[in-house]
Amino acid sequence: MMPDLLVHGLYIAYVLGFLLGLATIFTWVERKQSAVMADRIGANRAYLRIPFTQVKLVWWGLFHGIADGLKMIFKENFTPATYDRFCYNLAPWLASVPVLLVFAVVPFGGEVTPGRFFEPGSAAAEFFGDRSWRMQIAALDAGILFVLAISGVGILGTMLAGWSSNNKFSMLGAARAASQMISYEVAMGLALIAVVVTYGTVDLNDMVLWQQQAAWGILVQPVAFLLFLTASIAENKRIPFDLPECESELISGYFTEYTSMKMGLFLLSEFIEIVVISALVVTLFLGGYTLPFLRPEGFVLPGGATWELSHFAVVVLQVLTFTAKVFVVGCFQIGIRWTLPRFRYDQLMDLGWKFLLPLAALNLVVTAVVRWWTL
Amino acid sequence: MSGRPAKKQYWNEPELGLWERLYIFEIVRGLSITGGVFFRNMWKWVTGRKGALTAYYPEEVRADYSPNNRGRHVLTQRPDGKVQCVACNMCATACPAYCIEIEAAIDPTDGAHPKSPARFEIDYSRCIFCGFCVEACPEDAIRMVKDTPDLPGFDRDVMWGRKDLLMLWHPLADPRKRYPPAPEPTTEVREP
Amino acid sequence: MIVDAFIVLFGVLALVFAGIVLVARQPMRAALALVAHMTSLAAIFACLDVHVIALFQVLIYVGAVMVFMVYTIMLLDDRDLAYRKRFSATLVPGVAVAVVTGLALLRVLGPAGPGAPTTTTGLGPFSFSAFSAAFMTRYWLHFELATVLLLAGIVAAWAVIREER
């Protein structure tokens, strides 16, 4: 009981720190990567001054995220003459909490046996015993269903935000956001079903282990990878799918009327969702936390050569591998955001319903036939 | 007549081939362009060069400034380091923006130049960089150099160019205009 | 132990939100209460370790059905001034009838009533004959009561539609 509480408490703390920290870093990456892509320098003015000295830490503008957060928190919390104050205040939470929840089923490391970190016989080793835990907050057997179910709840938040703001722009943005998210959720679900058929499991950790045994999902299911990435970016409402909040038409879309940290929640949840999408893509298609040849006892090369590693080193290596993969995929998403122009709305719907959905269905059929043939 | 109206033809109908309409390959092409620029610039940054076309604004002088650029005022100095200005107020009179303020001080021990500015301030929030002050000066005490004044600030108080700031520049070797030779040291010093 | 506490908590929450669905006057509030009710039911399923049913409860009812309902309410955007009043005028008689009905059901179906299920003899392997026998002997009253409730619901819907504003 107590070790369970401690381990899962640590997991939750780690995951929250991971999500929020990486989301803040991605705000910086978004600025700097776009700047370097466009021959610019990028934001570099915010600094931390070490107290009692004149030493200013600029660190390539890394602290702009902190400055943004502080600005959001201390701004005036302006509330419009809204029709429904309760829904207005509820909406940012409904939009941001599901994004955080989705990460609960994503494994960010392999099996960990905390008792092996300590000297055998010491008090800590006795406390943990030889039990092992999966590095996953909720080791649900229905992992991927959880992802689909919870990410569907986020739509409610955007719709409530647009509806309760009492503003035509917000309303239009909310209508666009809802139809877009509903449309792309269908394609996303079909793409995921093909993945489930291939791996033969809905448990995300088992999917990672399957990929370790066979091959990375991007090689087995390249079409599903493309479909899932496209649909997730559309779910996240980022360019090229940012019609719900396109500045040139709708000011800021469904959160036009929001100020201070309520708007900050919408913006932050967008960046957290980048992390979550990257984590899902990594888990489903890029081998999750595994490295090639990394086994629980160390590196085992195909020639038979082994490089023994301690349990602690393996665990740290897995967590770092996962973080690095998530970072790379997130940077790729930001690269897409700064490369592609925005769709027109009919093009967006055409892409969703006439291209992605049939392609996902076709992919599912082909996968099912191949699976049936090889079983 | 069918209920569906004929599709309107535009003169600039998009002419997309199958390759473009598949979209995914065009995305890859676009990503390779932006990614190429990114990695090229990033390689420059990593190897210690500058991978951007923009300049750090106040810190860096832009490369395309003209050599005659009239950016920032400097007060020239005599070889002994004292300011060359004699506080005659001609520049302040000539200034169309009324942004120069001079308070004179007197030093009776200095026979050659008893008058000097105690305070010499230029309000950069009003200066129009016309250069009239430079032309008005009889002593060649004020010049404008290829630089940017340290303008960015949170209020107008920091936009003043004070005397000590104007004298931070030590142009003892200005190639365009030689400095006056050092004055002969005066032997007779009047006692106060 | 903790799980039992959670089941009771979410059961109470489900009842409260179901009540709010009935008494709330503004459609969006009612829809949100229904969302909360569905989520509470899903939480009860999750506490009972049937994760798949819990997730489908969220996926289908919250993620699909309720999203479309909220979408419709949002697009209709019916801003009637009558919604300023939070609860409907027939709140008190409605709650009274609900309490009376609930007490009657408790009397009939409760442990002392005539419709109380006889003690079950453990959970055997599922068979259709046993299920049918149990359904026809033990649970017929529950089934009939459910049909009566559905009929009442249909009559209520008809009354609501007929109401002239």
XYZ file of C-alpha atoms in Angstrom:
732
model
C 0.000 0.000 0.000
C 2.563 2.595 1.087
C 5.102 1.769 -1.648
C 2.249 1.940 -4.178
C 1.236 5.381 -2.978
C 4.809 6.613 -2.970
C 5.643 5.255 -6.420
C 2.468 6.528 -8.043
C 2.766 9.885 -6.287
C 6.267 10.175 -7.729
C 4.973 9.190 -11.164
C 2.231 11.818 -11.069
C 4.651 14.497 -9.903
C 7.137 13.509 -12.599
C 4.516 13.473 -15.349
C 3.079 16.851 -14.346
C 6.562 18.329 -14.262
C 7.391 16.642 -17.560
C 4.265 17.924 -19.305
C 4.367 21.480 -17.980
C 8.138 21.792 -18.300
C 8.253 20.433 -21.806
C 5.250 22.574 -22.808
C 7.060 25.680 -21.549
C 10.171 24.636 -23.419
C 8.105 24.145 -26.553
C 6.889 27.744 -26.378
C 10.568 28.673 -26.545
C 11.241 26.135 -29.292
C 8.348 27.536 -31.302
C 9.827 31.030 -31.160
C 13.421 30.068 -31.726
C 12.857 27.399 -34.369
C 10.673 29.708 -36.425
C 13.302 32.429 -36.046
C 16.151 30.229 -37.219
C 13.993 28.959 -40.082
C 13.348 32.546 -41.177
C 16.937 33.850 -40.827
C 16.013 35.735 -37.676
C 17.394 35.670 -34.162
C 14.265 35.236 -32.081
C 13.243 36.240 -28.613
C 16.289 36.834 -26.462
C 15.525 39.651 -24.033
C 14.070 37.959 -20.939
C 16.661 37.148 -18.323
C 16.990 35.954 -14.767
C 19.268 38.075 -12.610
C 21.071 36.173 -9.912
C 20.135 38.007 -6.701
C 22.662 40.444 -5.240
C 24.781 40.324 -8.385
C 24.600 41.874 -11.808
C 24.903 38.485 -13.506
C 22.033 38.154 -15.956
C 21.231 34.683 -17.267
C 19.790 35.071 -20.749
C 20.324 31.510 -21.997
C 19.123 32.166 -25.528
C 15.794 33.526 -24.322
C 14.823 30.359 -22.497
C 13.109 32.358 -19.756
C 10.576 33.971 -22.055
C 8.180 31.163 -21.155
C 8.408 32.091 -17.475
C 7.919 35.749 -18.344
C 4.832 34.843 -20.380
C 3.402 32.782 -17.553
C 3.963 35.548 -15.005
C 2.417 38.075 -17.345
C -0.633 35.877 -17.834
C -1.079 35.362 -14.102
C -0.779 39.026 -13.170
C -2.938 40.475 -15.937
C -6.362 41.844 -15.197
C -8.961 39.110 -15.196
C -11.477 40.877 -17.402
C -14.846 39.193 -17.729
C -17.225 40.207 -20.499
C -20.909 40.819 -19.911
C -21.510 37.177 -20.533
C -24.766 35.363 -20.605
C -23.567 32.415 -18.592
C -20.831 33.128 -16.079
C -20.662 29.537 -14.849
C -19.999 28.042 -18.276
C -17.564 30.846 -19.041
C -15.466 29.943 -16.014
C -15.803 26.210 -16.496
C -14.697 26.128 -20.131
C -10.925 26.628 -19.727
C -10.809 23.757 -17.270
C -12.857 21.467 -19.494
C -10.477 22.261 -22.331
C -7.213 21.795 -20.450
C -7.798 19.008 -17.927
C -8.520 16.226 -20.489
C -5.259 17.063 -22.217
C -3.384 16.437 -18.986
C -5.417 13.300 -18.248
C -4.568 11.581 -21.533
C -0.971 11.221 -20.484
C -2.002 8.956 -17.585
C -1.897 5.842 -19.751
C 1.278 6.637 -21.681
C 4.228 4.556 -20.485
C 7.290 6.762 -20.083
C 9.626 3.956 -19.087
C 9.792 0.206 -18.677
C 9.453 -1.914 -15.571
C 11.143 -0.408 -12.555
C 12.078 -2.260 -9.374
C 12.889 0.460 -6.851
C 14.274 -2.065 -4.342
C 17.196 -2.712 -6.672
C 18.284 0.934 -6.567
C 19.442 0.570 -2.973
C 21.912 -1.589 -1.128
C 20.386 -5.006 -0.464
C 19.257 -5.187 3.133
C 19.011 -1.434 3.638
C 15.802 0.090 4.990
C 14.765 1.520 1.617
C 15.262 -1.812 -0.119
C 13.207 -3.513 2.591
C 10.475 -0.887 2.167
C 10.079 -1.494 -1.550
C 10.771 -5.229 -1.453
C 11.296 -6.832 -4.851
C 8.049 -5.541 -6.354
C 8.246 -3.874 -9.723
C 6.027 -1.196 -11.211
C 5.405 -0.200 -14.804
C 6.398 3.408 -15.417
C 2.886 4.494 -16.259
C 0.439 6.307 -13.990
C -2.532 4.101 -14.814
C -1.608 0.693 -16.207
C -5.023 0.316 -17.808
C -5.728 -2.701 -19.975
C -7.829 -0.441 -22.240
C -5.166 2.171 -22.811
C -5.995 3.388 -26.283
C -9.712 3.585 -25.553
C -8.839 5.895 -22.676
C -6.936 8.141 -25.071
C -9.881 8.342 -27.450
C -12.496 8.764 -24.718
C -10.735 11.509 -22.793
C -9.567 13.475 -25.807
C -13.190 13.616 -26.953
C -14.178 15.464 -23.781
C -11.951 18.417 -24.662
C -14.368 19.427 -27.440
C -16.927 20.335 -24.763
C -14.531 22.919 -23.352
C -13.994 24.718 -26.637
C -17.703 24.733 -27.427
C -18.618 26.054 -23.989
C -15.951 28.740 -24.272
C -17.262 29.969 -27.586
C -20.892 29.777 -26.602
C -20.630 31.458 -23.217
C -18.416 34.315 -24.398
C -21.437 36.069 -25.894
C -19.484 37.094 -28.969
C -20.044 36.277 -32.622
C -16.386 35.607 -33.332
C -16.179 33.213 -30.408
C -19.330 31.514 -31.556
C -18.004 31.024 -35.085
C -14.720 29.757 -33.714
C -16.467 27.302 -31.443
C -18.659 26.012 -34.268
C -15.603 25.556 -36.455
C -13.615 23.932 -33.659
C -16.370 21.494 -32.810
C -17.023 20.364 -36.380
C -13.320 20.087 -37.087
C -12.540 18.091 -33.960
C -15.487 15.757 -34.430
C -14.537 15.144 -38.074
C -10.902 14.387 -37.401
C -11.620 12.272 -34.345
C -13.310 9.763 -36.654
C -10.249 9.452 -38.885
C -8.015 9.276 -35.823
C -10.064 6.476 -34.318
C -10.003 4.450 -37.534
C -6.246 4.904 -37.857
C -5.829 3.728 -34.277
C -7.993 0.670 -34.885
C -5.624 -0.382 -37.663
C -2.775 -0.019 -35.178
C -4.652 -2.104 -32.629
C -5.277 -4.816 -35.237
C -1.597 -4.899 -36.090
C -0.327 -5.088 -32.518
C -3.160 -7.297 -31.273
C -3.536 -5.308 -28.058
C -5.020 -2.063 -26.773
C -2.559 -1.759 -23.900
C 0.007 0.915 -24.694
C 2.784 -0.810 -22.762
C 2.189 -4.070 -24.633
C 2.333 -2.093 -27.885
C 5.767 -0.791 -26.919
C 6.927 -4.311 -26.077
C 5.536 -5.590 -29.409
C 7.544 -2.939 -31.221
C 10.641 -3.920 -29.282
C 10.149 -7.522 -30.369
C 9.313 -6.863 -34.013
C 9.822 -3.445 -35.561
C 8.831 0.137 -34.946
C 5.239 0.909 -35.801
C 6.211 3.559 -38.341
C 7.688 0.780 -40.480
C 4.746 -1.573 -40.016
C 1.969 1.017 -40.281
C 3.305 4.071 -42.157
C -0.145 5.111 -43.392
C -1.618 4.941 -39.919
C 1.301 7.052 -38.678
C 0.600 9.783 -41.216
C -3.124 9.670 -40.567
C -2.716 9.775 -36.811
C -0.238 12.655 -36.929
C -2.451 14.671 -39.289
C -5.604 14.021 -37.307
C -3.894 14.862 -34.025
C -2.566 18.152 -35.327
C -6.082 18.918 -36.510
C -7.402 17.966 -33.068
C -4.902 20.357 -31.548
C -6.228 23.159 -33.810
C -2.786 24.301 -34.883
C -1.681 25.553 -38.276
C -2.447 24.266 -40.943
C -5.713 23.402 -39.189
C -6.065 26.518 -37.035
C -9.348 27.741 -38.498
C -11.073 27.896 -35.104
C -8.655 30.582 -33.955
C -7.379 32.136 -37.146
C -6.354 35.655 -36.290
C -7.103 37.212 -39.651
C -10.773 36.258 -39.557
C -11.844 35.517 -36.016
C -9.475 37.565 -33.819
C -8.682 34.616 -31.611
C -11.609 32.324 -32.230
C -13.327 30.656 -29.356
C -11.167 32.259 -26.659
C -11.386 35.829 -27.913
C -13.155 36.972 -24.764
C -10.756 35.335 -22.348
C -8.043 37.188 -20.505
C -5.249 36.524 -18.047
C -4.634 32.957 -16.940
C -7.907 31.689 -18.402
C -6.541 32.467 -21.840
C -3.221 31.162 -20.564
C -4.871 27.822 -19.881
C -6.073 27.623 -23.479
C -2.650 28.542 -24.807
C -0.806 26.272 -22.397
C -3.107 23.359 -23.135
C -2.229 23.763 -26.812
C 1.442 23.286 -25.995
C 0.745 20.485 -23.512
C -1.195 18.804 -26.287
C 1.878 19.005 -28.500
C 3.733 17.043 -25.830
C 0.878 14.575 -25.435
C 0.551 14.019 -29.175
C 4.291 13.534 -29.443
C 4.188 11.057 -26.573
C 1.375 9.115 -28.249
C 3.139 9.103 -31.612
C 6.333 7.937 -29.940
C 4.525 5.217 -28.009
C 2.443 3.967 -30.911
C 4.850 4.304 -33.814
C 8.393 5.055 -32.666
C 9.071 2.333 -30.145
C 8.147 4.260 -27.012
C 10.808 4.249 -24.356
C 12.821 1.441 -25.964
C 16.141 1.812 -27.665
C 17.361 -0.755 -30.189
C 19.243 -3.543 -28.434
C 18.476 -2.144 -24.971
C 17.232 -4.975 -22.798
C 16.511 -4.857 -19.049
C 20.004 -6.218 -18.371
C 21.863 -3.847 -20.686
C 22.746 -3.544 -24.341
C 22.612 -6.897 -26.114
C 24.048 -6.566 -29.603
C 23.008 -9.107 -32.241
C 26.525 -10.540 -32.413
C 26.153 -11.765 -28.860
C 28.228 -8.979 -27.354
C 26.643 -7.549 -24.222
C 27.296 -4.396 -22.295
C 25.933 -4.881 -18.818
C 24.219 -1.901 -17.230
C 22.863 -1.525 -13.725
C 19.094 -1.426 -13.271
C 19.214 2.262 -12.379
C 21.167 3.107 -15.539
C 18.677 1.208 -17.694
C 15.715 3.001 -16.108
C 17.335 6.415 -16.540
C 18.247 5.546 -20.115
C 14.659 4.552 -20.916
C 13.221 7.729 -19.430
C 15.760 9.858 -21.282
C 15.081 8.008 -24.529
C 11.379 8.701 -24.189
C 11.989 12.383 -23.432
C 14.355 12.779 -26.363
C 11.954 11.112 -28.798
C 9.069 13.256 -27.557
C 11.179 16.372 -27.977
C 12.156 15.481 -31.536
C 8.581 14.713 -32.577
C 7.394 17.932 -30.951
C 10.001 19.916 -32.882
C 8.768 18.185 -36.036
C 5.223 19.328 -35.282
C 6.426 22.876 -34.787
C 8.316 22.585 -38.071
C 5.049 21.645 -39.775
C 3.350 24.603 -38.116
C 5.898 27.031 -39.558
C 5.971 25.446 -43.003
C 2.401 24.983 -44.165
C -0.221 27.621 -44.921
C -3.696 27.446 -43.473
C -6.453 25.464 -45.164
C -9.703 26.954 -46.342
C -12.627 25.557 -44.393
C -14.131 23.506 -47.223
C -10.679 22.127 -48.006
C -10.321 21.170 -44.376
C -13.606 19.282 -44.360
C -12.806 17.695 -47.734
C -9.465 16.514 -46.427
C -11.061 15.069 -43.327
C -14.066 13.323 -44.795
C -13.131 12.616 -48.406
C -9.442 11.818 -48.061
C -8.375 10.854 -44.551
C -11.458 8.847 -43.622
C -11.521 6.633 -46.757
C -7.782 6.229 -46.504
C -8.081 5.181 -42.870
C -10.853 2.717 -43.750
C -8.789 1.312 -46.622
C -5.781 1.023 -44.359
C -7.899 -0.812 -41.800
C -9.206 -3.255 -44.407
C -5.735 -3.954 -45.786
C -4.375 -4.372 -42.275
C -7.160 -6.745 -41.351
C -6.638 -8.840 -44.488
C -2.886 -9.008 -43.982
C -3.335 -9.846 -40.337
C -5.834 -12.566 -41.174
C -3.459 -13.962 -43.802
C -0.449 -14.058 -41.535
C -2.193 -15.246 -38.411
C -32.287 21.345 -66.646
C -30.520 19.692 -63.812
C -30.814 21.392 -60.459
C -27.119 21.710 -60.044
C -25.648 24.889 -61.548
C -22.669 24.558 -63.831
C -19.395 25.065 -62.061
C -18.082 28.546 -62.628
C -14.818 28.767 -64.505
C -12.185 31.181 -63.293
C -9.324 32.520 -65.348
C -6.868 31.468 -62.691
C -8.055 27.938 -62.093
C -5.394 26.100 -60.116
C -3.511 23.725 -62.322
C -2.465 21.027 -59.964
C -1.120 17.763 -61.208
C -1.719 14.487 -59.453
C 1.596 14.900 -57.666
C 0.569 18.226 -56.126
C -2.902 17.018 -55.338
C -1.581 14.071 -53.383
C -0.336 16.831 -51.089
C 1.892 14.662 -48.953
C 4.882 14.954 -51.279
C 4.481 18.698 -51.491
C 4.441 18.806 -47.700
C 7.676 16.853 -47.677
C 9.135 19.320 -50.170
C 8.090 22.303 -48.076
C 9.449 20.702 -44.939
C 12.741 19.994 -46.643
C 13.025 23.642 -47.649
C 12.314 25.022 -44.189
C 14.302 22.251 -42.579
C 17.220 22.950 -44.884
C 17.246 26.615 -43.935
C 16.895 25.672 -40.290
C 19.793 23.263 -40.263
C 22.019 25.560 -42.327
C 21.448 28.444 -39.942
C 21.693 26.169 -36.940
C 25.058 24.883 -38.144
C 26.267 28.468 -38.360
C 25.101 29.207 -34.818
C 26.654 26.014 -33.458
C 29.990 26.726 -35.097
C 30.104 30.171 -33.562
C 28.978 32.245 -36.530
C 25.862 34.297 -36.912
C 23.064 32.425 -38.654
C 20.635 35.284 -39.064
C 20.195 38.279 -41.308
C 18.791 40.504 -38.581
C 20.963 42.470 -36.188
C 20.785 42.686 -32.426
C 19.350 46.146 -32.313
C 21.074 48.345 -29.837
C 24.083 46.133 -29.279
C 25.101 45.666 -32.864
C 25.747 48.290 -35.559
C 24.072 47.288 -38.744
C 26.452 46.311 -41.496
C 24.625 48.347 -44.134
C 24.893 51.696 -42.346
C 26.453 54.388 -44.524
C 29.875 55.579 -43.382
C 28.337 59.053 -43.095
C 25.481 57.782 -40.949
C 24.419 60.360 -38.385
C 23.302 58.072 -35.629
C 24.532 59.111 -32.213
C 26.004 62.290 -30.856
C 29.435 62.251 -29.311
C 31.261 65.042 -27.546
C 34.836 65.202 -28.720
C 37.610 65.470 -26.209
C 40.913 67.231 -25.968
C 44.000 65.068 -25.750
C 43.984 65.509 -21.995
C 40.533 63.975 -21.853
C 38.576 67.119 -21.084
C 35.504 67.851 -23.133
C 36.068 70.174 -26.046
C 32.708 71.935 -25.690
C 32.827 75.505 -24.482
C 29.114 75.732 -23.606
C 28.384 78.462 -26.140
C 24.819 77.183 -26.654
C 25.037 77.499 -30.461
C 23.926 73.902 -30.968
C 20.986 74.346 -28.614
C 20.001 77.459 -30.555
C 20.268 75.708 -33.888
C 18.374 72.642 -32.747
C 14.935 72.614 -34.413
C 13.603 70.118 -31.898
C 14.836 72.043 -28.830
C 16.259 68.920 -27.385
C 19.727 70.072 -26.275
C 20.143 71.485 -22.815
C 23.461 72.887 -21.629
C 24.388 74.228 -18.237
C 27.716 76.068 -18.258
C 30.412 75.920 -15.650
C 33.469 78.106 -15.307
C 36.984 77.064 -14.482
C 39.119 80.211 -14.052
C 42.324 78.211 -13.739
C 42.074 77.110 -17.361
C 43.301 80.053 -19.353
C 42.520 78.773 -22.807
C 39.055 77.351 -22.198
C 37.579 78.693 -18.998
C 34.004 77.741 -19.929
C 32.847 74.145 -20.113
C 29.490 72.347 -19.805
C 28.529 71.136 -16.350
C 25.534 69.420 -17.832
C 25.070 68.557 -21.506
C 21.889 66.641 -22.206
C 20.176 65.536 -25.386
C 16.593 64.363 -25.146
C 16.590 61.453 -27.562
C 12.850 61.142 -27.337
C 12.692 64.462 -29.206
C 15.880 64.476 -31.291
C 15.259 64.255 -35.029
C 18.881 63.455 -35.973
C 19.122 66.374 -38.393
C 22.745 67.162 -37.617
C 22.280 70.930 -37.353
C 24.064 70.912 -34.005
C 27.149 69.485 -35.642
C 27.120 72.203 -38.289
C 26.510 74.958 -35.737
C 29.350 74.031 -33.455
C 32.319 76.431 -33.796
C 34.644 74.224 -31.791
C 34.024 70.853 -33.497
C 32.917 69.669 -30.079
C 29.882 67.660 -31.165
C 29.854 65.066 -33.909
C 27.516 62.313 -34.999
C 28.867 58.834 -35.475
C 27.765 55.588 -37.032
C 26.065 54.128 -34.020
C 22.626 53.886 -32.470
C 21.727 55.706 -29.284
C 20.687 53.378 -26.482
C 17.043 54.190 -26.941
C 14.952 51.246 -25.735
C 13.611 51.949 -22.302
C 10.546 51.746 -20.187
C 10.038 55.513 -19.842
C 11.353 58.792 -21.177
C 13.801 59.345 -18.340
C 16.201 56.793 -19.756
C 16.131 58.369 -23.205
C 18.384 61.247 -22.174
C 21.877 61.269 -23.577
C 23.839 62.696 -20.676
C 27.284 64.150 -20.826
C 29.022 61.120 -19.415
C 27.269 58.878 -21.912
C 28.091 61.204 -24.771
C 31.744 61.092 -23.776
C 32.022 57.316 -23.593
C 33.364 57.374 -27.126
C 37.085 58.157 -27.420
C 37.617 58.921 -31.097
C 41.208 60.002 -30.901
C 41.778 58.374 -34.274
C 38.864 59.462 -36.432
C 40.031 58.839 -39.998
C 37.602 61.247 -41.564
C 38.441 64.321 -39.594
C 41.610 64.864 -37.694
C 41.474 66.196 -34.230
C 42.950 69.589 -33.407
C 46.504 69.350 -32.195
C 47.092 69.399 -28.536
C 47.291 72.968 -27.266
C 50.559 74.299 -26.022
C 50.551 73.993 -22.266
C 49.920 77.471 -20.915
C 52.691 78.578 -18.651
C 51.032 81.519 -16.985
C 48.434 80.394 -14.532
C 46.454 83.113 -12.912
C 45.961 82.652 -9.246
C 42.321 82.820 -8.270
C -12.911 -0.150 1.530
C -11.694 2.971 -0.239
C -13.250 1.644 -3.415
C -16.609 1.272 -1.635
C -16.356 4.857 -0.446
C -15.667 6.009 -3.994
C -18.615 4.044 -5.340
C -20.918 5.646 -2.773
C -19.466 9.080 -3.553
C -19.927 8.742 -7.297
C -23.353 7.190 -6.821
C -24.466 10.207 -4.807
C -22.914 12.511 -7.404
C -24.739 10.672 -10.196
C -28.043 11.058 -8.370
C -27.442 14.743 -7.682
C -26.525 15.480 -11.291
C -29.472 13.463 -12.561
C -31.681 15.623 -10.362
C -30.074 18.770 -11.763
C -30.774 17.530 -15.294
C -34.449 17.401 -14.387
C -34.780 20.692 -12.514
C -32.338 22.949 -14.402
C -34.177 25.341 -16.661
C -31.420 26.361 -19.013
C -30.643 23.716 -21.665
C -26.853 24.110 -21.471
C -26.860 23.605 -17.705
C -28.995 20.501 -18.094
C -26.660 19.138 -20.758
C -23.603 19.788 -18.597
C -25.278 18.084 -15.651
C -25.971 15.119 -17.914
C -22.294 15.052 -18.868
C -21.348 15.040 -15.199
C -23.897 12.295 -14.554
C -22.446 10.122 -17.341
C -18.945 10.713 -16.044
C -20.013 9.697 -12.541
C -21.503 6.488 -13.916
C -18.243 5.843 -15.761
C -16.375 6.415 -12.514
C -18.586 3.831 -10.776
C -17.805 1.334 -13.539
C -14.123 2.118 -13.202
C -14.309 1.527 -9.450
C -15.823 -1.868 -10.183
C -12.748 -2.667 -12.349
C -14.622 -2.831 -15.655
C -12.478 -0.244 -17.378
C -13.691 -1.006 -20.882
C -17.338 -0.298 -20.039
C -16.326 2.837 -18.141
C -14.339 4.103 -21.106
C -17.098 3.312 -23.578
C -19.504 5.170 -21.292
C -17.282 8.241 -21.624
C -16.435 7.645 -25.272
C -19.991 7.183 -26.524
C -22.161 9.174 -24.150
C -19.861 12.066 -23.277
C -17.566 12.091 -26.298
C -20.229 11.587 -28.951
C -23.830 11.972 -27.779
C -23.368 14.833 -25.375
C -20.982 16.622 -27.689
C -23.652 16.676 -30.360
C -26.271 17.806 -27.847
C -24.078 20.654 -26.653
C -23.322 21.495 -30.287
C -27.018 21.731 -31.046
C -27.735 23.841 -27.982
C -24.818 26.087 -28.909
C -26.014 26.569 -32.476
C -29.660 27.142 -31.498
C -28.373 29.612 -28.919
C -31.803 29.957 -27.352
C -31.423 32.916 -25.014
C -34.861 33.057 -23.512
C -35.255 35.550 -20.701
C -37.185 32.897 -18.802
C -33.858 31.130 -18.279
C -32.876 33.886 -15.885
C -34.808 31.868 -13.349
C -32.533 29.009 -12.542
C -35.184 26.419 -11.768
C -38.540 25.754 -13.302
C -41.710 26.888 -11.580
C -42.890 23.350 -10.952
C -39.754 22.523 -8.983
C -41.472 21.934 -5.649
C -44.305 19.680 -6.883
C -41.877 17.823 -9.119
C -39.450 17.107 -6.301
C -42.338 16.109 -4.060
C -43.639 13.619 -6.621
C -40.113 12.296 -7.156
C -39.632 11.764 -3.429
C -42.986 10.041 -3.099
C -42.239 7.807 -6.097
C -38.831 6.980 -4.722
C -40.243 6.055 -1.338
C -42.901 3.920 -3.007
C -40.282 2.118 -5.080
C -38.206 1.587 -1.957
C -41.267 0.193 -0.193
C -42.089 -2.177 -3.044
C -38.615 -3.215 -4.157
C -36.767 -2.741 -0.870
C -35.647 -5.592 1.336
C -39.006 -5.734 3.168
C -41.295 -5.288 0.164
C -43.105 -7.904 -1.929
C -40.802 -7.335 -4.913
C -37.607 -7.917 -2.955
C -35.307 -10.433 -4.631
C -34.872 -13.640 -2.730
C -31.328 -14.256 -1.649
C -29.137 -15.226 -4.527
C -27.306 -18.486 -4.228
C -23.901 -17.314 -5.413
C -22.900 -16.490 -8.957
C -22.990 -19.611 -11.054
C -21.840 -19.852 -14.655
C -24.062 -17.836 -16.960
C -26.800 -19.772 -18.721
C -29.743 -18.446 -20.658
C -32.304 -20.696 -18.982
C -31.278 -19.592 -15.508
C -31.238 -15.986 -16.670
C -34.720 -16.308 -18.183
C -36.098 -18.000 -15.106
C -34.668 -15.311 -12.851
C -35.973 -12.616 -15.163
C -39.509 -13.999 -15.211
C -39.753 -14.910 -11.529
C -37.607 -12.497 -9.613
C -37.274 -9.345 -11.703
C -40.629 -9.082 -13.504
C -41.802 -6.278 -11.243
C -38.651 -4.215 -11.904
C -39.129 -4.683 -15.612
C -42.757 -3.635 -15.535
C -41.944 -0.610 -13.377
C -39.316 0.425 -15.907
C -41.923 0.328 -18.675
C -44.260 2.444 -16.544
C -41.480 4.989 -16.026
C -40.788 5.072 -19.764
C -44.478 5.654 -20.421
C -44.466 8.513 -17.945
C -41.436 9.934 -19.752
C -43.215 9.791 -23.119
C -46.295 11.506 -21.672
C -44.066 14.180 -20.125
C -42.292 14.799 -23.436
C -45.635 15.126 -25.189
C -46.797 17.599 -22.549
C -43.622 19.650 -22.932
C -44.014 19.841 -26.696
C -47.671 20.828 -26.437
C -46.958 23.601 -23.974
C -47.667 26.937 -25.595
C -45.439 29.751 -24.584
